[in-house]
Coordinates of C-alpha atoms in Angstrom, one line a residue:
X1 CA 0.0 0.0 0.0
X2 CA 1.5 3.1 -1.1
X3 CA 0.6 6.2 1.7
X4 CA 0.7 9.8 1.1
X5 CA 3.7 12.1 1.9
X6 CA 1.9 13.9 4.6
X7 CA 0.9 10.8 6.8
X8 CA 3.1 10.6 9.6
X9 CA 3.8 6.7 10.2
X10 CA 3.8 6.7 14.8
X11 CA 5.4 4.1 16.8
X12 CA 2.6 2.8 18.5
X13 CA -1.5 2.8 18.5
X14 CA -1.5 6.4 20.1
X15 CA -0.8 9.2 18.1
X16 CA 3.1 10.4 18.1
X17 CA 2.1 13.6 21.0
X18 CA 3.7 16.1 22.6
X19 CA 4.8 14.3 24.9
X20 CA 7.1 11.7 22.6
X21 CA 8.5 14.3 20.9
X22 CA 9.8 16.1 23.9
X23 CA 11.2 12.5 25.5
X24 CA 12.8 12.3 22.0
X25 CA 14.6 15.7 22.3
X26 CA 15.6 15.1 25.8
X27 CA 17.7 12.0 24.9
X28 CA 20.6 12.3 21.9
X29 CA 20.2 9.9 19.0
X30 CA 22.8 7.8 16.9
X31 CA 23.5 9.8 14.1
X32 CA 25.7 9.4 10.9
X33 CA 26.8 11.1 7.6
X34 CA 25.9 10.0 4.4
X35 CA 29.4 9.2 3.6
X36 CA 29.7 6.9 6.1
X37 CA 26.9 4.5 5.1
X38 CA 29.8 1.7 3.7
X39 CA 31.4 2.0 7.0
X40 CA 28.0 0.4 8.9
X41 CA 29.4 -3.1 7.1
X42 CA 32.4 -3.1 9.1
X43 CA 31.1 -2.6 12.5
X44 CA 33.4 0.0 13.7
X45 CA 30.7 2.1 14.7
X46 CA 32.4 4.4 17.2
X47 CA 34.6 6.2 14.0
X48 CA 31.6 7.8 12.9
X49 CA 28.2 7.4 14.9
X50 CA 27.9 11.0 16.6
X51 CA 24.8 12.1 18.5
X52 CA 22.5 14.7 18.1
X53 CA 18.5 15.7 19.6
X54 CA 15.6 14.8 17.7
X55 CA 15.0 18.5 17.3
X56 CA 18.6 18.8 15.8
X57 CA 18.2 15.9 13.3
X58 CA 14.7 17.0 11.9
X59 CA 16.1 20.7 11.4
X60 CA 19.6 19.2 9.6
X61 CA 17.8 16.1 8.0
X62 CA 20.5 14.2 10.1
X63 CA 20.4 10.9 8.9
X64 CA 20.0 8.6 12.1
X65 CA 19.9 4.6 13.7
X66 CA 16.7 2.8 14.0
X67 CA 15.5 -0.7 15.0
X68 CA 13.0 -3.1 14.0
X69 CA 12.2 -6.3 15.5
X70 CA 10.0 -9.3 14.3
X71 CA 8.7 -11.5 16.6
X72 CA 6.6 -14.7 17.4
X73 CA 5.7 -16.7 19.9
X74 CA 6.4 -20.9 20.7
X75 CA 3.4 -21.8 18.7
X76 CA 4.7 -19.7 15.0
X77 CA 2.1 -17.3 15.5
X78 CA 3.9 -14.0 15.0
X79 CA 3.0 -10.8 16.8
X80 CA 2.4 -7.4 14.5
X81 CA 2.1 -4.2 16.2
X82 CA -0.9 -1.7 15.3
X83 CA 1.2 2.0 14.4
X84 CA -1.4 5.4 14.1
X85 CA -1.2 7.0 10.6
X86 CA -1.8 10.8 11.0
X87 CA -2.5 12.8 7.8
X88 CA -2.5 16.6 7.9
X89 CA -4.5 17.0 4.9
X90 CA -5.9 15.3 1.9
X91 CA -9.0 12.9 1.5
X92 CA -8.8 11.4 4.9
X93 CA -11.3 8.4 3.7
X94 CA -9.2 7.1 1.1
X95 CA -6.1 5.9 3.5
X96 CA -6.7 3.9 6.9
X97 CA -6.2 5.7 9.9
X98 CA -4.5 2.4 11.5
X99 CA -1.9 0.2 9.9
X100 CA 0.0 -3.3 11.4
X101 CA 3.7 -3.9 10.6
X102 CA 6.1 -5.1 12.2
X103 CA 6.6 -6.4 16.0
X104 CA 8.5 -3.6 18.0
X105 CA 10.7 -0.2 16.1
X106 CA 12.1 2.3 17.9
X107 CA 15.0 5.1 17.6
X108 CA 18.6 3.9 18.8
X109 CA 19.7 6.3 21.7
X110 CA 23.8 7.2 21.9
X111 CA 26.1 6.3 23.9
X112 CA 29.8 7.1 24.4
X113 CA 32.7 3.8 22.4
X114 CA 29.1 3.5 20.5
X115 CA 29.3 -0.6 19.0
X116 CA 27.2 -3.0 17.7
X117 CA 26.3 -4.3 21.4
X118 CA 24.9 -0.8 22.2
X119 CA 23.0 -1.4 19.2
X120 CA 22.2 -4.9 20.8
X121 CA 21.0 -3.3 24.1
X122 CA 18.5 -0.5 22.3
X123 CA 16.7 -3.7 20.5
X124 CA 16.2 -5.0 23.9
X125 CA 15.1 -2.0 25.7
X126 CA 12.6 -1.2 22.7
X127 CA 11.6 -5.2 23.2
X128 CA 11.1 -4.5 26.4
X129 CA 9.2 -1.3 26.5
X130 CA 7.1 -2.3 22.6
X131 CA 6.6 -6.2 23.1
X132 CA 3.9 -7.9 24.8
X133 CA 6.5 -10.7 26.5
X134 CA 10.1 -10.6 26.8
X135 CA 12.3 -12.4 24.3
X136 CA 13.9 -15.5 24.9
X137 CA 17.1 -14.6 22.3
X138 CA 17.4 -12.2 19.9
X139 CA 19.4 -12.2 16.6
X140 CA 20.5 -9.8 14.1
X141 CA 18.7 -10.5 10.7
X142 CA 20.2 -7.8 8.0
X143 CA 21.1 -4.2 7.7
X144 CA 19.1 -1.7 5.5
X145 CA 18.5 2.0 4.8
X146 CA 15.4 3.6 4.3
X147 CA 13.2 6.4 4.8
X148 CA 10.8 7.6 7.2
X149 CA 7.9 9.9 6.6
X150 CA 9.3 13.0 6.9
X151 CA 12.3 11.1 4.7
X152 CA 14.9 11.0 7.2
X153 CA 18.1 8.6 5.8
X154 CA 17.8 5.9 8.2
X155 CA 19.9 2.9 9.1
X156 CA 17.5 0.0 10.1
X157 CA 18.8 -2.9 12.2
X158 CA 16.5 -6.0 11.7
X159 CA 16.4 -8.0 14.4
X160 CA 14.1 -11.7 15.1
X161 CA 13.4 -13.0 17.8
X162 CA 10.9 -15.8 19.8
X163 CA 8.9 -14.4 22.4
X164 CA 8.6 -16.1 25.9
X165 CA 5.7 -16.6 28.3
X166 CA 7.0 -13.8 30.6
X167 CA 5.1 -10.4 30.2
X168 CA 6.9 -7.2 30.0
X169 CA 5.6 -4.2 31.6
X170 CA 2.6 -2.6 30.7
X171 CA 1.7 -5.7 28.6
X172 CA -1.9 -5.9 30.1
X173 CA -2.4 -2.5 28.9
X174 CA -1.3 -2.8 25.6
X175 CA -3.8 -5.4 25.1
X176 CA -6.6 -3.5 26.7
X177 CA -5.1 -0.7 24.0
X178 CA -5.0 -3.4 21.1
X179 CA -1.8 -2.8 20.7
X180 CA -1.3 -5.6 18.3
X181 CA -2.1 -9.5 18.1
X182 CA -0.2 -13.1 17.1
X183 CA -1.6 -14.3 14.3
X184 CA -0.8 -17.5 12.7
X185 CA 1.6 -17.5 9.7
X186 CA -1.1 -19.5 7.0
X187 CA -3.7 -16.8 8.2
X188 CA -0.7 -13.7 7.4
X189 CA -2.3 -12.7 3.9
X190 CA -6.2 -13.6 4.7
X191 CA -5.3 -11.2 7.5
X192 CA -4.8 -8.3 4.7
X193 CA -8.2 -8.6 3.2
X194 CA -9.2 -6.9 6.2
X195 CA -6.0 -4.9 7.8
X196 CA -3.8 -2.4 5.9
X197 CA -0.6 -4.2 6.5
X198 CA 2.9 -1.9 5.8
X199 CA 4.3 -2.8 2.7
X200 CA 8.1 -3.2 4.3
X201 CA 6.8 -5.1 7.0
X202 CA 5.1 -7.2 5.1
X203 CA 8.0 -8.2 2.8
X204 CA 10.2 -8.9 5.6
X205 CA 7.2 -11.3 7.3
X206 CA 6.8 -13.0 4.1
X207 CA 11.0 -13.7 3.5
X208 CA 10.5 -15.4 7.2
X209 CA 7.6 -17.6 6.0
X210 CA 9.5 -18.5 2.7
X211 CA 13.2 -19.1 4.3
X212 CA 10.9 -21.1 7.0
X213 CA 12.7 -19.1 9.6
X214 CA 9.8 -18.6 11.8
X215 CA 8.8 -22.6 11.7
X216 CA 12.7 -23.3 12.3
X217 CA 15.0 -24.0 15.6
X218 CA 17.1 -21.6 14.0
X219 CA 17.0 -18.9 16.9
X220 CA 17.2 -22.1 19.5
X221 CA 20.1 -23.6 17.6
X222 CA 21.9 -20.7 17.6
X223 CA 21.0 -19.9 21.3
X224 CA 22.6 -23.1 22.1
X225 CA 25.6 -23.4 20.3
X226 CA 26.9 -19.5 21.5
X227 CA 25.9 -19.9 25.1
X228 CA 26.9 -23.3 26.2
X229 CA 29.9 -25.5 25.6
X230 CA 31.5 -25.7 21.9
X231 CA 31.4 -29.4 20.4
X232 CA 33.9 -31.7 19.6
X233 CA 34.7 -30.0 16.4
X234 CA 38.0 -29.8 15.4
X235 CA 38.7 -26.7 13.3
X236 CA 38.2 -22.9 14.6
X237 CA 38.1 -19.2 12.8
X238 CA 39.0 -16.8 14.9
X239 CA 39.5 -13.3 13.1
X240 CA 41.0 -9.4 14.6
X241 CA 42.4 -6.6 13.0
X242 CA 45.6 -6.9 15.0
X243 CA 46.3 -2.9 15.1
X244 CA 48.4 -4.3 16.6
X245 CA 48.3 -7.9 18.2
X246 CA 47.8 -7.3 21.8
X247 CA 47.6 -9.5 24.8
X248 CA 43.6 -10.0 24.4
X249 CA 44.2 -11.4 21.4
X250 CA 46.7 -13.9 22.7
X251 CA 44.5 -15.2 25.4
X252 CA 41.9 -15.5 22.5
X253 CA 43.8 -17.7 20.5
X254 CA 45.3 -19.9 23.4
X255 CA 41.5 -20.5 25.0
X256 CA 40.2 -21.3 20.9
X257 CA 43.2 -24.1 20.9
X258 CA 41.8 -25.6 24.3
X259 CA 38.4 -26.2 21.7
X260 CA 39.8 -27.2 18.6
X261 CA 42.7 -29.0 17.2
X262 CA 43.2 -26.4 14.1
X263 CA 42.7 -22.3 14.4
X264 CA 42.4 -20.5 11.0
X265 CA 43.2 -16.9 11.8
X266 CA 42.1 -14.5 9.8
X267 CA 43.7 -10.7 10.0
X268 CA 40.9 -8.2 9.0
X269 CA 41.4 -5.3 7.0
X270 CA 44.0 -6.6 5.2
X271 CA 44.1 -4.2 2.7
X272 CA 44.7 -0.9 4.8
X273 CA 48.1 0.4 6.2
X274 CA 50.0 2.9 7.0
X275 CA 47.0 5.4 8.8
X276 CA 45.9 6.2 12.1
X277 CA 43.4 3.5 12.4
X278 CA 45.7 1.1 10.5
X279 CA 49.6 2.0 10.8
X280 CA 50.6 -1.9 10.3
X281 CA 50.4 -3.7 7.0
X282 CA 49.3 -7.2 6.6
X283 CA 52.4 -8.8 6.7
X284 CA 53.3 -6.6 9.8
X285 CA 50.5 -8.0 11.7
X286 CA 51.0 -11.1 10.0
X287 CA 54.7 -11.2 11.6
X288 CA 53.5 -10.1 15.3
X289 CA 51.4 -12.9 15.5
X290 CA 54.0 -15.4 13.9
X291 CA 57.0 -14.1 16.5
X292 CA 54.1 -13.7 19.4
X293 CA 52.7 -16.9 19.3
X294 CA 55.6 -19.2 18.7
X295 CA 57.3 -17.4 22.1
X296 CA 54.3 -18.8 23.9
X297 CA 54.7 -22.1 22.8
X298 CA 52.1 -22.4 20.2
X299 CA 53.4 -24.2 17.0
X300 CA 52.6 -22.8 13.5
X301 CA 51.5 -26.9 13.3
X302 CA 48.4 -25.8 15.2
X303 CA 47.2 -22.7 13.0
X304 CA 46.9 -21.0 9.3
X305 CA 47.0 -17.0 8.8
X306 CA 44.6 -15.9 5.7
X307 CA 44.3 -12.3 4.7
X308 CA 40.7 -10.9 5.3
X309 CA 39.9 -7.7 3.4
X310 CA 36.7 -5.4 3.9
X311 CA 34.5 -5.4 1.4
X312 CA 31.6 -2.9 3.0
X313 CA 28.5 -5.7 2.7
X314 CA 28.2 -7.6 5.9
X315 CA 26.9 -10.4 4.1
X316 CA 29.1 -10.5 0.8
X317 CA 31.7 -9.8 3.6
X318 CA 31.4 -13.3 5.2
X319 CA 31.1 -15.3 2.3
X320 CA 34.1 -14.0 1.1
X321 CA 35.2 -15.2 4.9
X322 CA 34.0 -18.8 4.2
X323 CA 35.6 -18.9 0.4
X324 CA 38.9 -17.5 1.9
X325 CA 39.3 -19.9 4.7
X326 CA 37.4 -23.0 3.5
X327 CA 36.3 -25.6 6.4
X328 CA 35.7 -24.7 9.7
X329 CA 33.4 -25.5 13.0
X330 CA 33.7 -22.5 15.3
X331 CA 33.9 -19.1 14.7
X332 CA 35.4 -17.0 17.9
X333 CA 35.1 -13.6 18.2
X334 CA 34.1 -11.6 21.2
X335 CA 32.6 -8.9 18.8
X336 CA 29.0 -9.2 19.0
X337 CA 28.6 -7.6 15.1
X338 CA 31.2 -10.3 13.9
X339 CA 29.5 -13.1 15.8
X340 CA 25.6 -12.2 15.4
X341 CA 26.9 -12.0 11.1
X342 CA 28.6 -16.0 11.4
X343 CA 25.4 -17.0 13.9
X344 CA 22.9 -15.9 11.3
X345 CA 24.6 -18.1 8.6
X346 CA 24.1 -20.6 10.7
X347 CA 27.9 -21.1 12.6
X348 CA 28.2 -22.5 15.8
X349 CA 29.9 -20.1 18.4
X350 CA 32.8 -20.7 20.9
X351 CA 31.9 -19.1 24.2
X352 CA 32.8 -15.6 25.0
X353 CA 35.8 -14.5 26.9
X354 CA 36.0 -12.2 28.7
X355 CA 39.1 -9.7 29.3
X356 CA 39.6 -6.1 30.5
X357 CA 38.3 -4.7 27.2
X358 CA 39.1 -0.9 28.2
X359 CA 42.6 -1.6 28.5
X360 CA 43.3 -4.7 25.9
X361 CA 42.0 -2.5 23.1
X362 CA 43.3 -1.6 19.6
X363 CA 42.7 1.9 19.9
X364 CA 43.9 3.0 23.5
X365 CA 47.4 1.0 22.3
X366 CA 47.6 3.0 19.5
X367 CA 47.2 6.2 21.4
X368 CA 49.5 4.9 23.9
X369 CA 51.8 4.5 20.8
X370 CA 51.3 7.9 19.4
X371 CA 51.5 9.8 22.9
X372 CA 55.1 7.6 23.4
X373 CA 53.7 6.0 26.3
X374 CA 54.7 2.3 27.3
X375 CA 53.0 -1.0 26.2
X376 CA 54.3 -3.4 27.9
X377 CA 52.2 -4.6 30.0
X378 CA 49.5 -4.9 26.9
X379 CA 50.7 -6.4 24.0
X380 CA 53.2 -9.4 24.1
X381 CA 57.1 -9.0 24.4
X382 CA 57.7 -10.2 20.7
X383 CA 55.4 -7.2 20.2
X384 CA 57.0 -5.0 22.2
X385 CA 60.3 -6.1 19.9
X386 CA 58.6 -6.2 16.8
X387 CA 57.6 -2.4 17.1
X388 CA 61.1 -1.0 17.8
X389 CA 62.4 -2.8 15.0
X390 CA 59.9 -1.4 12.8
X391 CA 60.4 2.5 13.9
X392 CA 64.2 1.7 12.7
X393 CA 64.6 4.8 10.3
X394 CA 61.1 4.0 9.1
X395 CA 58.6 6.6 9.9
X396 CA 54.6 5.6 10.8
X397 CA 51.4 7.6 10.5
X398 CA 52.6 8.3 14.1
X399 CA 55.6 10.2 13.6
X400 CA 58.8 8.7 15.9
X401 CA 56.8 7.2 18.4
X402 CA 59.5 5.1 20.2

């Protein structure tokens, strides 16, 4: 169903009111240029996701970070919200006033090292405060841009997920509100003949029915395999940037060979050197971890090194991943972008671990680097090596840094 220009498409069965807009100005909202809409692919988000007010982004036509989630309950029947279409002119009898789509949407608040997990935690707060019951799991589905009534650029998130029998708040009054209702998946298009359905929403509900996604374990599966013990599989992918190999990394690698027999490493990015973000080349990194983890012990008989470059398409991305490295069991990664992209194609997970993140990180070594401060105690001592032989009458994107 095609709507109007002047219909404004709300976020629940209320009208959008005075109210909502001022809790939307009150709170700053993921934002990002138009330039940067590649970048989304990688998952670095924190390089160019900047906040700004609502009032800001509809005065600037700030293009900004936006959810959607599509849910359904034990029995397949999936749940579709009811959204209020406002129209400030026109012939108001031609277009419905109401209008089902999708389960749950909402704006993605900002927050400071902005990643993939924040966008994570906004999906579960608008679960939370859109859904009738709390999910049991949620997964990332795909990535899209679109626009919204007003047409404001956004980035969508797509997220599914199976509902539980545990009621979130206000879910009494949301059904005294009609607020939505499950209905069955072989009653999804009868449904239309009497409900104006969104024309998005209703693509994305029927590329579930076809891909047999809601009638699947597929969320279960992947629930189990990424929060309980790995298998007895026998070949891991574990893949970093390596700017530069740092002593996260290393206790990465050494937990993945407690796992598997075989660890295919792959060093992202392959392609960039020589800046800021990425001073070392491949074969740099590709020498740190060589000379890093043959002084712990671990013999080039228990791993393979591949060259991973972006490609800016999350999914093109990974099965360039899969035709680079060939066979493997496990994919470890404790990025949740990385491993929510390797889950949805169906990859088993090894089990996070977890290590001081705000001090084992790429970027604070790199600072350290550029503001000649020490790294010791971060990175490994063939690191450590590797680095002043490198600054050897060579000079980096740093300047002399050592």
């Amino acid at each position: 169903m095609n709507l109007p220009p002047n219909y404004n498409f709300s976020h629940s069965s209320q009208s959008f009111n005075q109210k909502e807009t001022n809790d939307l100005q009150e709170e700053t909202i993921a934002c990002f240029h138009t330039k940067n809409m590649a970048e989304f692919h990688t998952g670095r988000l924190s390089t160019f996701v900047f906040p700004q007010s609502w009032e800001e982004i509809c005065y600037s036509n700030t293009p900004y970070i936006y959810c959607r989630l599509y849910a359904w309950n034990n029995n397949g029947e999936i749940w579709i919200q009811k959204h209020h279409l406002e129209c400030d002119g026109g012939d108001n009898n031609t277009y419905p006033s109401e209008i089902f789509g999708d389960s749950a949407h909402g704006v993605v608040y900002f927050y400071p090292n902005f990643s993939f997990e924040k966008i994570m935690q906004e999906a579960r707060r608008i679960a939370r405060e859109n859904l009738p019951y709390f999910p049991l799991h949620l997964q990332y589905y795909d990535l899209h841009f679109e626009q919204d009534q007003q047409r404001h650029l956004k980035a969508v998130y797509t997220f599914i997920t199976i509902l539980g029998d545990q009621p979130t708040p206000n879910s009494s009054l949301k059904k005294e509100l009609n607020f939505g209702r499950f209905i069955s998946p072989e009653n999804f298009l009868e449904f239309e003949d009497d409900f104006s359905i969104s024309f998005t929403c209703k693509t994305y509900w029927l590329d579930l029915m076809e891909k047999n996604i809601i009638n699947s374990t597929l969320l279960n599966k992947g629930r189990n395999k990424s929060e309980f013990e790995v298998s007895d599989s026998k070949i891991g992918l574990f893949i970093g940037r390596f700017q530069p190999f740092h002593l996260g990394h290393l206790k990465m690698i050494q937990f993945a060979l407690t796992q598997v027999d075989f660890l295919k490493i792959g060093i992202g990015s392959s392609q960039y050197q020589d800046t800021i973000q990425n001073p070392f080349s491949y074969l740099e990194r590709f020498q740190m971890i060589i000379e890093s983890l043959e002084e712990n012990g671990i013999s080039t008989h228990q791993y393979k090194i591949y060259p991973i470059p972006d490609m800016h398409n999350a999914d093109l991305w990974v099965k360039m991943v899969v035709k680079t490295v060939g066979k493997f069991h496990i994919f470890f990664s404790n990025s949740e972008w990385t491993r929510q992209l390797f889950q949805k194609q169906g990859y088993q997970l090894g089990i996070l671990q977890i290590f001081e993140f705000r001090k084992f990180n790429g970027s604070i070594i790199r600072k350290r680097i550029q503001q000649k401060e020490p790294i010791d105690s971060l990175v490994p001592v063939a690191v450590v090596r590797f680095i002043k032989r490198w600054k050897k009458g060579i000079e980096s994107p740093f300047g002399q840094i050592i």
